[in-house]
Each structure stands twice: as structure tokens, then as C-alpha cells.
PDB file of C-alpha atoms in Angstrom:
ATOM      1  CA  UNK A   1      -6.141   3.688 -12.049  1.00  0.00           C
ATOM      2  CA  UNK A   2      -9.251   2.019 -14.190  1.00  0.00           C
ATOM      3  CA  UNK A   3      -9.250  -1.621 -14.283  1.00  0.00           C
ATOM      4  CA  UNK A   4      -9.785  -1.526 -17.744  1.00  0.00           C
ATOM      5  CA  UNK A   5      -6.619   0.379 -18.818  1.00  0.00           C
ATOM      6  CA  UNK A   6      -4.541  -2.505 -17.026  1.00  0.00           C
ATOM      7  CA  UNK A   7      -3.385  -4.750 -20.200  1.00  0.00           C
ATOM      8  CA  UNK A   8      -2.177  -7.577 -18.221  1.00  0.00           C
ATOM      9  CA  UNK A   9      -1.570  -8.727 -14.543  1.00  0.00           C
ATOM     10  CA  UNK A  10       1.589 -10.517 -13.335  1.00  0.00           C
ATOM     11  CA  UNK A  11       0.248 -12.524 -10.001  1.00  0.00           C
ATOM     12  CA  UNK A  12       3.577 -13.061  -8.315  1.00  0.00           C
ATOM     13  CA  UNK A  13       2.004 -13.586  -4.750  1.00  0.00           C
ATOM     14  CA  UNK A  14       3.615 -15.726  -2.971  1.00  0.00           C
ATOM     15  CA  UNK A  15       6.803 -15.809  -4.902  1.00  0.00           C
ATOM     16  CA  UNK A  16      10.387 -14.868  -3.219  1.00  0.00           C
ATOM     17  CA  UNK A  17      13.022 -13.049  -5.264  1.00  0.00           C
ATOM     18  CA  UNK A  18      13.759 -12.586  -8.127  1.00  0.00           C
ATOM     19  CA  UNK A  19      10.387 -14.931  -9.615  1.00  0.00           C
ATOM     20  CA  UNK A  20       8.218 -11.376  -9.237  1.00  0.00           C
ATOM     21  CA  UNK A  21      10.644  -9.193 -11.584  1.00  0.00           C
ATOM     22  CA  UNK A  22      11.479 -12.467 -13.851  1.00  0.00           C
ATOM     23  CA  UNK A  23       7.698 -13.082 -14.383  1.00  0.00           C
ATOM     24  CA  UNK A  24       7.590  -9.767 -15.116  1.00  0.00           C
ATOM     25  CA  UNK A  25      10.187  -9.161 -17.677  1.00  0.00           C
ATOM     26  CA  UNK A  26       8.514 -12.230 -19.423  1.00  0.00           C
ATOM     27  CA  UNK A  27       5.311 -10.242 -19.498  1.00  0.00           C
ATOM     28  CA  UNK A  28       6.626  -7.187 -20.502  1.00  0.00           C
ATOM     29  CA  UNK A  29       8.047  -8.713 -23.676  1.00  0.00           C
ATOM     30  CA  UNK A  30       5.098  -9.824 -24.897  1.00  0.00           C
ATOM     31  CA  UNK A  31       2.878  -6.595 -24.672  1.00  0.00           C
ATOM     32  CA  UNK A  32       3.180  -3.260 -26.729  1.00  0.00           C
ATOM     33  CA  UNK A  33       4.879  -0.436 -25.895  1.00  0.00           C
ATOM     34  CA  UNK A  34       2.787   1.890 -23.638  1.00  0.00           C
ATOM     35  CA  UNK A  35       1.138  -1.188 -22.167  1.00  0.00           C
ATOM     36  CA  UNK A  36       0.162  -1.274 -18.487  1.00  0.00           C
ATOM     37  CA  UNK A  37       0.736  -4.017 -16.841  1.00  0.00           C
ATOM     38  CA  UNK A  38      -0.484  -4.702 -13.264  1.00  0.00           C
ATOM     39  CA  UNK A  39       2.164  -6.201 -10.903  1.00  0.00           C
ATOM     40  CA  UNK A  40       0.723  -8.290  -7.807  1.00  0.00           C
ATOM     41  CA  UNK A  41       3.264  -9.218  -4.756  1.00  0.00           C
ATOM     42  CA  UNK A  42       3.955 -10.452  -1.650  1.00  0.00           C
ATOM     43  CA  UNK A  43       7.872  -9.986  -1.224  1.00  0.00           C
ATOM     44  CA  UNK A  44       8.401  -6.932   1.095  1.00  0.00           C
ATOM     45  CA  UNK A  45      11.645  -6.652  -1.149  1.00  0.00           C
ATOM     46  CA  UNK A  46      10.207  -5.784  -4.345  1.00  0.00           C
ATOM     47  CA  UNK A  47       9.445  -2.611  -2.864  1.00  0.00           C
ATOM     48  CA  UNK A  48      12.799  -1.442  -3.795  1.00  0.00           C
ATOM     49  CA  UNK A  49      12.954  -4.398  -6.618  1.00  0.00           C
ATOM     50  CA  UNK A  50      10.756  -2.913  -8.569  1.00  0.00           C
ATOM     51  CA  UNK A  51      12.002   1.109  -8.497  1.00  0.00           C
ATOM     52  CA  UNK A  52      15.597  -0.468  -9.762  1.00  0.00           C
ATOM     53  CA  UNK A  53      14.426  -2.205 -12.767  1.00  0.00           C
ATOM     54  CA  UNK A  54      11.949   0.214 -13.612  1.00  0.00           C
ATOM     55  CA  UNK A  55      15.092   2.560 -13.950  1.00  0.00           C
ATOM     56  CA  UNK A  56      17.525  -0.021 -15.558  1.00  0.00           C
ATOM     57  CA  UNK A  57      14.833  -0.883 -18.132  1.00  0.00           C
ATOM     58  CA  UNK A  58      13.471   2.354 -18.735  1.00  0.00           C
ATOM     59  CA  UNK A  59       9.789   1.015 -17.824  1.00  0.00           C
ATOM     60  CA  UNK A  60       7.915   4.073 -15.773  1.00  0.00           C
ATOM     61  CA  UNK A  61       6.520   2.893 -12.403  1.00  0.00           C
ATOM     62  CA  UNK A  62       3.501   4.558 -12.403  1.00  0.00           C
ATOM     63  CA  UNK A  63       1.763   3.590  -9.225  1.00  0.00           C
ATOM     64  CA  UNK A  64       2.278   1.928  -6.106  1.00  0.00           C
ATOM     65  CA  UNK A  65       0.319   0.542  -3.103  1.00  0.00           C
ATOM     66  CA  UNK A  66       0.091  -1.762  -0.508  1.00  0.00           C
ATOM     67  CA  UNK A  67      -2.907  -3.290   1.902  1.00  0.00           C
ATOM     68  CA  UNK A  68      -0.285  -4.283   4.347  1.00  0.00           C
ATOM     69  CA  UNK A  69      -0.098  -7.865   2.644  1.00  0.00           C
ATOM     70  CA  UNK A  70       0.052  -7.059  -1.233  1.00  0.00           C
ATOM     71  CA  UNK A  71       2.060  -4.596  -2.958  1.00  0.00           C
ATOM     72  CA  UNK A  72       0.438  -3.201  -5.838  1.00  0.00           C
ATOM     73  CA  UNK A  73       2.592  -2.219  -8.906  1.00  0.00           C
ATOM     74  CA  UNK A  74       1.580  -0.923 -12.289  1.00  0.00           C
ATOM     75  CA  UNK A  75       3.889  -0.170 -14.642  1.00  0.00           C
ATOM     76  CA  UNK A  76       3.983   0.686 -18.203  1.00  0.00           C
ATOM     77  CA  UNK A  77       6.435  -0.181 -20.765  1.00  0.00           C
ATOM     78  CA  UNK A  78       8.777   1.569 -22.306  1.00  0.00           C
TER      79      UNK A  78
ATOM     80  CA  UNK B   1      -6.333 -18.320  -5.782  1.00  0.00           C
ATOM     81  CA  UNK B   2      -3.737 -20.940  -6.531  1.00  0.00           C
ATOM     82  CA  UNK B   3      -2.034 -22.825  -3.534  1.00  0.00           C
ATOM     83  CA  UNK B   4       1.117 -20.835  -3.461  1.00  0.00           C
ATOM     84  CA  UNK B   5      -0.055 -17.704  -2.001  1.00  0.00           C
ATOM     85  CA  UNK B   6      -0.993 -18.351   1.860  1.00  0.00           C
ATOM     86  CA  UNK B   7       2.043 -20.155   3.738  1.00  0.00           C
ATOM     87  CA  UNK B   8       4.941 -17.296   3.201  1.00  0.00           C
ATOM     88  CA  UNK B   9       2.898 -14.562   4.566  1.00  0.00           C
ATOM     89  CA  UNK B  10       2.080 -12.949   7.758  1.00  0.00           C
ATOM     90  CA  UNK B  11      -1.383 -12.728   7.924  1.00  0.00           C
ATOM     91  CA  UNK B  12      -4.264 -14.076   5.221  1.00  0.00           C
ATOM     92  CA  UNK B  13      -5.092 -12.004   2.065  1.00  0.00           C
ATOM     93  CA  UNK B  14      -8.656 -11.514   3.897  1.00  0.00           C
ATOM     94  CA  UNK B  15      -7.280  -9.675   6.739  1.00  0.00           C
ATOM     95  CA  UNK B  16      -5.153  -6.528   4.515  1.00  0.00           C
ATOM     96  CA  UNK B  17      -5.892  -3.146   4.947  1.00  0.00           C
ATOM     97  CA  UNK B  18      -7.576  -0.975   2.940  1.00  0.00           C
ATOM     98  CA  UNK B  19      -4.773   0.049   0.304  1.00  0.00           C
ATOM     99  CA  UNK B  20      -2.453   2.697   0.978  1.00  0.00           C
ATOM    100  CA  UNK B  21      -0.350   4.134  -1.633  1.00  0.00           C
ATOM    101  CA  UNK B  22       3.248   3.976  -1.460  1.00  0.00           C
ATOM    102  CA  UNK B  23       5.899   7.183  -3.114  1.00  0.00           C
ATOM    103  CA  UNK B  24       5.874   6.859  -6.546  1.00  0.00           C
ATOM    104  CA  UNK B  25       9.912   8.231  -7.140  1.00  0.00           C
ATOM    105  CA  UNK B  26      10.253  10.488  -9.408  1.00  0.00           C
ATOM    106  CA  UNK B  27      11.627   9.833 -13.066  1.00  0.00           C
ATOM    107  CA  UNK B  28      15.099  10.587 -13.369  1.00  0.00           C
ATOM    108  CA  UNK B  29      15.440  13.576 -15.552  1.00  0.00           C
ATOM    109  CA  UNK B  30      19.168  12.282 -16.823  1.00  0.00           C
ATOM    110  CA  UNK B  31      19.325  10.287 -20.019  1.00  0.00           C
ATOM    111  CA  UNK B  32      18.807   6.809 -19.459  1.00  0.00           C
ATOM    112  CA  UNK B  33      21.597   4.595 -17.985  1.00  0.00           C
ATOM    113  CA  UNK B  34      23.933   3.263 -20.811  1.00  0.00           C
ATOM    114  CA  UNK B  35      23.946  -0.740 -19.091  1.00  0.00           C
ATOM    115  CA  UNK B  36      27.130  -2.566 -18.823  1.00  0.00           C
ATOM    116  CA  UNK B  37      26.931  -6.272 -19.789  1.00  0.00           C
ATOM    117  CA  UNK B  38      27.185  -9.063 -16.840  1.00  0.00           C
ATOM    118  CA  UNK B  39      30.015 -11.861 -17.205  1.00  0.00           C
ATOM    119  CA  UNK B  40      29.503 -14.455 -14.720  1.00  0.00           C
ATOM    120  CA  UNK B  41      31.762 -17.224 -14.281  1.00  0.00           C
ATOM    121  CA  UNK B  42      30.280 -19.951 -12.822  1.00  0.00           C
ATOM    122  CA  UNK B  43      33.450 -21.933 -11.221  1.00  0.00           C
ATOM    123  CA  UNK B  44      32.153 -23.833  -8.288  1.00  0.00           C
ATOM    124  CA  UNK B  45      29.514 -26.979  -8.401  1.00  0.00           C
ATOM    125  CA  UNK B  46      28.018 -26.271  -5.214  1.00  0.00           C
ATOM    126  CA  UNK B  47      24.620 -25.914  -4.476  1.00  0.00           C
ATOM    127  CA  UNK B  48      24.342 -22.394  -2.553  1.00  0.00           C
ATOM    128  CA  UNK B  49      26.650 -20.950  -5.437  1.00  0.00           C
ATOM    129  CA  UNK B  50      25.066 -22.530  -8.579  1.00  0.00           C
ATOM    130  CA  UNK B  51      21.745 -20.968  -6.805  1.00  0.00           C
ATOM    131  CA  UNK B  52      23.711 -17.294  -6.638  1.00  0.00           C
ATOM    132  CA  UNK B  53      24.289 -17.761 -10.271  1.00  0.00           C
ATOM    133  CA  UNK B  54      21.018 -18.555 -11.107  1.00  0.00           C
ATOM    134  CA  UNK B  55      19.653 -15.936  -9.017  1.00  0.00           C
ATOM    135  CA  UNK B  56      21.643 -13.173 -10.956  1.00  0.00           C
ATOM    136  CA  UNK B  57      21.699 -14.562 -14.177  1.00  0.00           C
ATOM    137  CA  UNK B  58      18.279 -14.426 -14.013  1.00  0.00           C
ATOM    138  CA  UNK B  59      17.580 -11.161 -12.595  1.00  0.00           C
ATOM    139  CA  UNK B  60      20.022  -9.692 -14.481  1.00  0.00           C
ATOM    140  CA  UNK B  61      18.873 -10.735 -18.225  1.00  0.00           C
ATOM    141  CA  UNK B  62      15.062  -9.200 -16.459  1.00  0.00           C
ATOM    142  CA  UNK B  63      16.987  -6.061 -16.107  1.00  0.00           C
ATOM    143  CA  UNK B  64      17.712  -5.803 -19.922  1.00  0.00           C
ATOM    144  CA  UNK B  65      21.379  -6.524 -19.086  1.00  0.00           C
ATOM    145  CA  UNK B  66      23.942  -8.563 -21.407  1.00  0.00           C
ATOM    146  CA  UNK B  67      24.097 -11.711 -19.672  1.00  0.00           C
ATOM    147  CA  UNK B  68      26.712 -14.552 -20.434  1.00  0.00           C
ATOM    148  CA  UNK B  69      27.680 -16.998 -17.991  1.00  0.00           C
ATOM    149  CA  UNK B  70      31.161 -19.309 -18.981  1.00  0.00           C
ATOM    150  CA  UNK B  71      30.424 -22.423 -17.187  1.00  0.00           C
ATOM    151  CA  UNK B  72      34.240 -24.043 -15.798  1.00  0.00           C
ATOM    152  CA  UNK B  73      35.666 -26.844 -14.228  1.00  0.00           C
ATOM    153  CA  UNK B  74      33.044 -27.560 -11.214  1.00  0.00           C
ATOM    154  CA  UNK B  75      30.531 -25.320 -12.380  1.00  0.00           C
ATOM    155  CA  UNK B  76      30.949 -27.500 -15.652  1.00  0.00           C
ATOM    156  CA  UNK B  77      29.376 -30.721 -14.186  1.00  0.00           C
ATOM    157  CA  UNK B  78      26.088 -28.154 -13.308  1.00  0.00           C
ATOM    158  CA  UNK B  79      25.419 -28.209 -17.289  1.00  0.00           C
ATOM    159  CA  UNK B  80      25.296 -31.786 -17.959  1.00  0.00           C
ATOM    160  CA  UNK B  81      22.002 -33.236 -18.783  1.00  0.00           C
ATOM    161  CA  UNK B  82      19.957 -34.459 -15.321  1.00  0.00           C
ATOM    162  CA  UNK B  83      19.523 -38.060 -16.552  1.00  0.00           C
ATOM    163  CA  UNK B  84      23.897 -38.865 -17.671  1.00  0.00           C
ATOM    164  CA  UNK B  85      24.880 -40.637 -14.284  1.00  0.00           C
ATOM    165  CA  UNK B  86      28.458 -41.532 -15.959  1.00  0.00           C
ATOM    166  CA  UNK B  87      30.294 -39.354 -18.489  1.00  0.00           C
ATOM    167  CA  UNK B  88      34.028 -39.464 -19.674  1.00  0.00           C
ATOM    168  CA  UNK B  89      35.243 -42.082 -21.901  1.00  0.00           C
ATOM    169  CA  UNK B  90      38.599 -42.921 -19.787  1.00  0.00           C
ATOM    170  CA  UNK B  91      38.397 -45.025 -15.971  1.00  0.00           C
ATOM    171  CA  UNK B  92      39.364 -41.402 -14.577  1.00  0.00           C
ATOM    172  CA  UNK B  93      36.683 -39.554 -15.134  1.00  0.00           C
ATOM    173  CA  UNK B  94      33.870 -42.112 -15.379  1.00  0.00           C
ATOM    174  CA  UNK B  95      35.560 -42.720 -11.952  1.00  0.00           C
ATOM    175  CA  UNK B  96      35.222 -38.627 -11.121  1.00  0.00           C
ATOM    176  CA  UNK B  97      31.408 -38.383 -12.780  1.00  0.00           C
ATOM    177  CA  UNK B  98      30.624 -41.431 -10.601  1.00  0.00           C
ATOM    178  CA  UNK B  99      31.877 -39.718  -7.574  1.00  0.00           C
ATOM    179  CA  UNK B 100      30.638 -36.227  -8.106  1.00  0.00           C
ATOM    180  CA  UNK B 101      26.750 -36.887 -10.244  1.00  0.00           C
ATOM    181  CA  UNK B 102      26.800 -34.109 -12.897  1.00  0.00           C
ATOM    182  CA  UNK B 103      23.531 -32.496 -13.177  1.00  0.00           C
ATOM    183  CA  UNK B 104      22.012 -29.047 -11.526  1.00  0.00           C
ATOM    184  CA  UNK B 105      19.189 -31.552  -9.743  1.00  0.00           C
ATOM    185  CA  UNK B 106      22.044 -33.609  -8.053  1.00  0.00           C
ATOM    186  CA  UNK B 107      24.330 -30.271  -6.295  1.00  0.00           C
ATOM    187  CA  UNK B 108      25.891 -30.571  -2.993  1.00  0.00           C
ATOM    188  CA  UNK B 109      25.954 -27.822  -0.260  1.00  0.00           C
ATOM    189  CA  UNK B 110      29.455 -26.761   0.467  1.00  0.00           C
ATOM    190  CA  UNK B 111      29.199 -26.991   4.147  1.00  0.00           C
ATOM    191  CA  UNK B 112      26.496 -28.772   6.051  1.00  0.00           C
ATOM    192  CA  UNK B 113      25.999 -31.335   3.532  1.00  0.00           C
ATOM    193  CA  UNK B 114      25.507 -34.592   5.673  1.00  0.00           C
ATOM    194  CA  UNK B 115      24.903 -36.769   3.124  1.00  0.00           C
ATOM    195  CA  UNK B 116      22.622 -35.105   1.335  1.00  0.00           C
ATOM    196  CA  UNK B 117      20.550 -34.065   4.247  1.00  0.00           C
ATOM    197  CA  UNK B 118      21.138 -30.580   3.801  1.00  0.00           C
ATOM    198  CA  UNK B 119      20.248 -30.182   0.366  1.00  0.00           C
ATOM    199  CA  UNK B 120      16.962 -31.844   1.637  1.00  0.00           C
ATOM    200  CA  UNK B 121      16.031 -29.176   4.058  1.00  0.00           C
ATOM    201  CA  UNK B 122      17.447 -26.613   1.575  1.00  0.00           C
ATOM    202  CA  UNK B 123      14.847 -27.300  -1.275  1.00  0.00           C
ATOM    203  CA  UNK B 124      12.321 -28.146   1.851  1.00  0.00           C
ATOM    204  CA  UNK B 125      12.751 -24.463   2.460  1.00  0.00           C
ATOM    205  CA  UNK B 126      12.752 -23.198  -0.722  1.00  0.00           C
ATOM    206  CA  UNK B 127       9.558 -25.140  -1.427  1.00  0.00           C
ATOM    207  CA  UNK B 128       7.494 -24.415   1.661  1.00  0.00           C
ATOM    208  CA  UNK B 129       9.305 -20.142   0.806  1.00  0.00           C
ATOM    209  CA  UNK B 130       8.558 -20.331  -2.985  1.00  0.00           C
ATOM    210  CA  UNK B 131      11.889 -19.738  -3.913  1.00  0.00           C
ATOM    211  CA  UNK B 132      12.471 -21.189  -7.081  1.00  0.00           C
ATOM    212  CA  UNK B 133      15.199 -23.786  -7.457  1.00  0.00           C
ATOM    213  CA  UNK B 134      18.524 -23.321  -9.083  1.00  0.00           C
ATOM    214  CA  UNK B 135      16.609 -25.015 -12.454  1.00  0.00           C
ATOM    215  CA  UNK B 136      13.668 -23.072 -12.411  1.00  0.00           C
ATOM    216  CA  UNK B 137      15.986 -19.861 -12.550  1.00  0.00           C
ATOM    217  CA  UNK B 138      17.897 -21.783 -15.477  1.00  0.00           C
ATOM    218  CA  UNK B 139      15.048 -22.019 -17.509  1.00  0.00           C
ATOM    219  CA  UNK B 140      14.165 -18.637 -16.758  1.00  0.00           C
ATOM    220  CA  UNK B 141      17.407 -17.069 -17.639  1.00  0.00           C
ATOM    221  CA  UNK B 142      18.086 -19.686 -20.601  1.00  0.00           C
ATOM    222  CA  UNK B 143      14.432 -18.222 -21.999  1.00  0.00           C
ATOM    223  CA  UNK B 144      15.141 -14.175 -21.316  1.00  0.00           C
ATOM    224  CA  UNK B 145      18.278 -15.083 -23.535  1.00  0.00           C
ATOM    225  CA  UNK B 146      21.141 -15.865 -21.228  1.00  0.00           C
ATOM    226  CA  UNK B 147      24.048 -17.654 -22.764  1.00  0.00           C
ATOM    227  CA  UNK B 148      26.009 -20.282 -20.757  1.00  0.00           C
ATOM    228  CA  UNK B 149      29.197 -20.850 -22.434  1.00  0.00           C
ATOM    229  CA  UNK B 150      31.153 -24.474 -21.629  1.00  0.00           C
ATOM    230  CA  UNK B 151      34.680 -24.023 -20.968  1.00  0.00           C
ATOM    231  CA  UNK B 152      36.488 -26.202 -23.516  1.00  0.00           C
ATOM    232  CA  UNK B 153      39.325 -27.292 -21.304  1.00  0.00           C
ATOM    233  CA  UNK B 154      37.400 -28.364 -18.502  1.00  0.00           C
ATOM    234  CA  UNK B 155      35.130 -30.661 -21.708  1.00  0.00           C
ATOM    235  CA  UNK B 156      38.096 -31.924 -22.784  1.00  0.00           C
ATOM    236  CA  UNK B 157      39.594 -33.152 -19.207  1.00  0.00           C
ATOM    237  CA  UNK B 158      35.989 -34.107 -17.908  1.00  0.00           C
ATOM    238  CA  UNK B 159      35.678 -35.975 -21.204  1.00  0.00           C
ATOM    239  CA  UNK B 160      32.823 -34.253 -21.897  1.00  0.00           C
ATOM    240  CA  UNK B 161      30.760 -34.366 -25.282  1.00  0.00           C
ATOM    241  CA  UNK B 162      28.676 -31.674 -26.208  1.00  0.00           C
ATOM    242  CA  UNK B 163      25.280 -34.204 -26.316  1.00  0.00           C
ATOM    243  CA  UNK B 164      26.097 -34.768 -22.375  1.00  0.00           C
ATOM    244  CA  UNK B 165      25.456 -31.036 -21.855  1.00  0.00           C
ATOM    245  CA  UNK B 166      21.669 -29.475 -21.933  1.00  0.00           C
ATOM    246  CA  UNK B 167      20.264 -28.280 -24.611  1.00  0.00           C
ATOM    247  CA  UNK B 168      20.943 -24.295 -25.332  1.00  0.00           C
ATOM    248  CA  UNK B 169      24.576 -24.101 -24.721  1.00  0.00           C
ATOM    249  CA  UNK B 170      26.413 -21.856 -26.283  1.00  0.00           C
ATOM    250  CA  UNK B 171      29.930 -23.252 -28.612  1.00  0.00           C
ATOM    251  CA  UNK B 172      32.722 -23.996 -26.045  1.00  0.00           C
ATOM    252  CA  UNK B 173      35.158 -21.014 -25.593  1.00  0.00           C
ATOM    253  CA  UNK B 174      38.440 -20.745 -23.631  1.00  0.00           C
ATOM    254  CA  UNK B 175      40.414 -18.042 -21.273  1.00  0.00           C
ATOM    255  CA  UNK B 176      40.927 -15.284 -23.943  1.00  0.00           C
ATOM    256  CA  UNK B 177      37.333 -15.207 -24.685  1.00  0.00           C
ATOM    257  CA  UNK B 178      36.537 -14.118 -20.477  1.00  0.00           C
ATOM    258  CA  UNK B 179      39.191 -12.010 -20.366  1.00  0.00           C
ATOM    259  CA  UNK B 180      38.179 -10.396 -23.678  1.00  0.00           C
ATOM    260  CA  UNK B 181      34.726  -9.552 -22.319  1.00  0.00           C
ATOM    261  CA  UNK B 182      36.063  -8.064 -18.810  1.00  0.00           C
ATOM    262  CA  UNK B 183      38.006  -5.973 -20.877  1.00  0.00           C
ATOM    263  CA  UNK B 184      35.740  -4.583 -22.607  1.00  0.00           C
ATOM    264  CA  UNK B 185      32.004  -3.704 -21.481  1.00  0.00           C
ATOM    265  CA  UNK B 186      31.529  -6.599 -19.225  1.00  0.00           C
ATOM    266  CA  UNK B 187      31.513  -6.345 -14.808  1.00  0.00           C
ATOM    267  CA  UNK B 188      33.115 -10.054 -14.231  1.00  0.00           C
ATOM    268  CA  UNK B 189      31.845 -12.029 -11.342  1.00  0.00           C
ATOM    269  CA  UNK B 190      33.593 -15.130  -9.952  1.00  0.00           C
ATOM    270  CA  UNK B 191      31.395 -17.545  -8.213  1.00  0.00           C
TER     271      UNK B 191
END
């Protein structure tokens, strides 16, 4: 994924459910559609946060990763 | 880096792995989920429920969900303005308000309360774990277009005016109006 495609970043390190999705339902309501937006976290449980409201919202997860200490999200909206 | 990244995690940033990727699920190939709407009704006052209310109000409007939480009798006293330390107009409940302080920055824990020492340690822990306290989630849900709806029996026998409640409220409703959303589109939750 180039940097430069990557709209906006939600830094939610650090932040315990549900801050990381909340921060990033703000975000996603104030970029276009089609936007990617970059989704940085440390809560183990937005693993399978993130795949649920990417499916109730209709946002498509399009990557994934982790270093072992940051989960890596970017998704791009609907 | 701001300060709220190191202290909840296992090992510093520095120290991660190179990234892996995780499964990326696949898209499901079935129309997109028609969503309910949410109906929470916030009875109780305590603090570890308010903060379960909070928690899925807020989640729930991030979701794209319907989200209306009517606010009664306990979980009234949550909604009134911080800074009112007596409310009612008759001895009763000025005497009630001054035994129970209204305001979601003055909750009690239902169990293990000891005088307010385990509240304390509760938003000690949420602090030092970055949750975010039961306002916090308030704001956020109140800003992602919650509404909190005041139940206008428990105003009326709390003597409560709408200026003692916090700003954003939604006009006072009664019974018919829950039980008109459960049966309809709403999933009702009783905290």
C-alpha cells in the first residue's frame, strides 16, 4: 500500500475499546467516499473489532498487519 | 508520539517485529446487512452500568446503527448537568438529590463502593488503561448522533427541569414511546 494513497490516519495507539472504532467513525465521516484511511492500534481486540464494523458499515477492510505491537488497518469508505 | 501510547502495552514500539500481514476476510458476496436500530434503556445510576451504556451507545452509533437511549428513574440523575448539587423544588427530593449527587462525574459503583474508594481505583484504572470514562463516551455518542431521551415521569417525581439536564437531550417521552420502538425495528436493552 503507497503512503501517499492513505487520505488520513486514525492513531488510536494506546486506546482500549471502543475509542479505536469511535475515532474512526469520526474520521470516516469527514472524508469522501473511496477514501483510505489508515487505522493505527494497540488493542489486540480490534482485530476482530474492526472485520465487524467494516461489515455493518459497508466500509471494505482492505489490508491488515501487525509488528507484534501495532495492528495496521486500512480501510476505505464506502 | 504523544504520552498515551507506552504504559498499556507489552513491550515498547521500538522493539515490534517486522510487519506481518494478517487475513484480509473476504467480502461477503450477500447484499449488505439491512441494520436494526438499538434502544437502550438506561435504568440504573451506577457507575459500571452507566459505563456499559456508554460503551454501546457509542460503539453502536460508530457502527451506523439507530441509536436512542431513554434515560429513567436512576439512570435519570446520570443526565443532569455536572455542576447542579441540589435539584427538586419540594424537601423530598432536594433531600434525594442531596443524598444521591446527580451528574455522570459523581456515579457510584454498585458493589465495592467504600465510600467512594472504588470509583477511585476504577477511573485510576481506566486512566493508567486508556479507557475512556463514561463522559468521554457521552460526548462521543452525543456527537455520532445518539439521542438520550429523559423519561418524563421520572422529571416530574425527581422535580426535574429541563435546564438541570445537559445540553442535547432529546424532548421527554414516556412508556408508549419504548415500547413503540421495541415493537417495531428496535433490539431493546435494559441496563
Amino acid at each position: 500500500m503507497e503512503a501517499a494513497e492513505i487520505t488520513r490516519t486514525v492513531d488510536a495507539k494506546g486506546l482500549s475499546c471502543p475509542m479505536p472504532i469511535v475515532r474512526t467513525a469520526q474520521t470516516m465521516k469527514v472524508v469522501g467516499s473511496g477514501a483510505l484511511v489508515e487505522v493505527l492500534a494497540t488493542d489486540p481486540g480490534s482485530v476482530k473489532d474492526f472485520v465487524a464494523w467494516c461489515r455493518s458499515t459497508g466500509n471494505e477492510l482492505i489490508d491488515q498487519s501487525s509488528d507484534g505491537v501495532v495492528y495496521r488497518f486500512v480501510i476505505r469508505r464506502k | 508520539m504523544t504520552a498515551m501510547t507506552a504504559t498499556t502495552l507489552d513491550r515498547p514500539i521500538e522493539q515490534a517485529d517486522s510487519p506481518t500481514p494478517l487475513p484480509v476476510p473476504d467480502r461477503p458476496s450477500e447484499p449488505e446487512v439491512k441494520l436494526k436500530d438499538i434502544l437502550i434503556i438506561n435504568y440504573s445510576g451506577d457507575l459500571e452500568k452507566v459505563w456499559a451504556t456508554m460503551i454501546l451507545a457509542s460503539t453502536s452509533a460508530a457502527m451506523g446503527v439507530k441509536t436512542r437511549v431513554f434515560v429513567t428513574f436512576w439512570g435519570l440523575q446520570v443526565f443532569v448537568r455536572d455542576d447542579r448539587r441540589i435539584t427538586g423544588e419540594n424537601w423530598m427530593q432536594k433531600m434525594m438529590s442531596a443524598m444521591q449527587r446527580p451528574g455522570i462525574s459523581h456515579r457510584k459503583l454498585s458493589t465495592m463502593d467504600f465510600f467512594g474508594m472504588g470509583p477511585w481505583m476504577m477511573r485510576k484504572l481506566a486512566a493508567r488503561y486508556h479507557v475512556a470514562s463514561p463522559k468521554e463516551l457521552l460526548e462521543a455518542a452525543q456527537e455520532m448522533g445518539v439521542e438520550f431521551i429523559p423519561c418524563q415521569m421520572t422529571m416530574d417525581m425527581f422535580g426535574l427541569k429541563p435546564e438541570d439536564m445537559i445540553d442535547g437531550m432529546s424532548e421527554p417521552a414516556g412508556a408508549a414511546t419504548v415500547i413503540g420502538l421495541m415493537t417495531e425495528d428496535s433490539v431493546p436493552l435494559f441496563i
